[in-house]
Coordinates of C-alpha atoms in Angstrom, one line a residue:
X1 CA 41.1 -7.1 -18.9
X2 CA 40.2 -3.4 -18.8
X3 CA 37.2 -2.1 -16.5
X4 CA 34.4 -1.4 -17.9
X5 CA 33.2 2.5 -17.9
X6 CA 29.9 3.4 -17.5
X7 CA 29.2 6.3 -19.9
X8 CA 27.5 9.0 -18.8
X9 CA 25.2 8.6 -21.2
X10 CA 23.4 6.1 -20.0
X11 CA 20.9 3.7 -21.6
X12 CA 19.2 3.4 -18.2
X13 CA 15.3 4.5 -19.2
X14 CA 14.4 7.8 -17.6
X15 CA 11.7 8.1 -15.8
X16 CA 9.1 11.0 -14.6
X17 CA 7.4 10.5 -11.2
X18 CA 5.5 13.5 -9.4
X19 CA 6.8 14.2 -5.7
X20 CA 4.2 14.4 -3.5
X21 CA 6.3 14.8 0.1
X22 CA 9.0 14.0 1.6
X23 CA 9.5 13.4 5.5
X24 CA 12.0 12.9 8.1
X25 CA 10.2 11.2 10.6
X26 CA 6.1 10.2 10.5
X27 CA 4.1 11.9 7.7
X28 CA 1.5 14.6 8.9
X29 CA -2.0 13.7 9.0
X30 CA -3.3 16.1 6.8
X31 CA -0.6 14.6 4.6
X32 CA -2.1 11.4 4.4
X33 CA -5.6 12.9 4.0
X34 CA -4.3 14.7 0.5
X35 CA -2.3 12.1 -0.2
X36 CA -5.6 9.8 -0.1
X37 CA -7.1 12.1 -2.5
X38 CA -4.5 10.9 -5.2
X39 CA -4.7 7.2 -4.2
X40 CA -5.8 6.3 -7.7
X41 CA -2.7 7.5 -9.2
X42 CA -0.7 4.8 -7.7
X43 CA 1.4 5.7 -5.3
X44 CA 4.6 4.5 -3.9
X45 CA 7.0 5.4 -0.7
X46 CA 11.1 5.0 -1.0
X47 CA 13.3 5.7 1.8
X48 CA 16.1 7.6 0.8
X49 CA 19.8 7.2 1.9
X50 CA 19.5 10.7 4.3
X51 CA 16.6 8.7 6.1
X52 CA 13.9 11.1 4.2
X53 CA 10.5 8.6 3.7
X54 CA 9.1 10.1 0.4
X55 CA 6.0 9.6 -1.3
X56 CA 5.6 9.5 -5.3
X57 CA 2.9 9.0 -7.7
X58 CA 2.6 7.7 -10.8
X59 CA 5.5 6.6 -13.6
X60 CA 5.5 8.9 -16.7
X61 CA 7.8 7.7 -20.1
X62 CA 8.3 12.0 -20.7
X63 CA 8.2 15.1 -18.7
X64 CA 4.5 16.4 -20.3
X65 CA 3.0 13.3 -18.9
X66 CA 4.3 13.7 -15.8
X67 CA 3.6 17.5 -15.6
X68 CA -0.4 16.9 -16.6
X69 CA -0.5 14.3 -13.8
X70 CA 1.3 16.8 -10.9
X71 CA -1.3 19.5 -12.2
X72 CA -4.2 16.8 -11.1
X73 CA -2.6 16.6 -8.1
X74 CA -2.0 19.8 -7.2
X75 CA -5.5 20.5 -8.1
X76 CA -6.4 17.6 -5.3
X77 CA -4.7 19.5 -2.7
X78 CA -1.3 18.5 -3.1
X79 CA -0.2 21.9 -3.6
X80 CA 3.5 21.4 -3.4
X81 CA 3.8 18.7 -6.0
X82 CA 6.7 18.7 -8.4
X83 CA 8.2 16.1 -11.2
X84 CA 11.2 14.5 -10.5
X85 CA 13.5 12.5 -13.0
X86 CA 14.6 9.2 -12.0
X87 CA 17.8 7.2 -13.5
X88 CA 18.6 3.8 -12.4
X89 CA 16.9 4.1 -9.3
X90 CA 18.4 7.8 -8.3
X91 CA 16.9 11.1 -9.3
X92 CA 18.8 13.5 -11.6
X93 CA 18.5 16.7 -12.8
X94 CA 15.7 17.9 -15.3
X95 CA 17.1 19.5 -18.1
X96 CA 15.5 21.6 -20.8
X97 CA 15.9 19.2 -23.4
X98 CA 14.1 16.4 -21.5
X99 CA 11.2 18.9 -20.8
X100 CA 10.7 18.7 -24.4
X101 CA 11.0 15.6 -25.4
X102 CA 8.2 13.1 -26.4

């Protein structure tokens, strides 16, 4: 029987999380202090395969969603904030067309 190829058009559902940080070893206090700031938005931690501990919050279905959300964050104090786009568990890059999709 022949192996099955995964296209790279995967059906995997994209989705839009905001980066809060990422950190190598213990997260600063005055992380923590911002971070608590956005509590509400839910936010969860994933260790990465380089070791980095980072921090997202929320899960968007598009990339306006997920940009109105990292604006309230940044606006809490999160200044460095960004979206990330997350396939199948691994992030991947942002493309114009997914920027304007609904």
């Amino acid at each position: 029987s022949q192996p099955v190829v995964a296209s790279n058009s995967s059906n995997e559902k994209i989705i839009y999380r905001v980066q809060l940080g990422a950190f190598k070893n213990n997260i600063p206090f005055s992380s923590v202090v911002t971070f608590l700031n956005v509590a509400d938005k839910g936010i969860t931690q994933v260790t990465d395969e380089r070791g980095l501990h980072i921090f997202y919050a929320g899960t968007c279905d598009d990339f306006s969603t997920a940009s109105t959300l990292r604006e309230e964050i940044v606006g809490k104090g999160v200044t460095d904030a960004f979206v990330v786009a997350i396939r199948d568990g691994k992030r991947i890059v942002i493309t114009d067309e997914m920027k304007l999709k609904k």
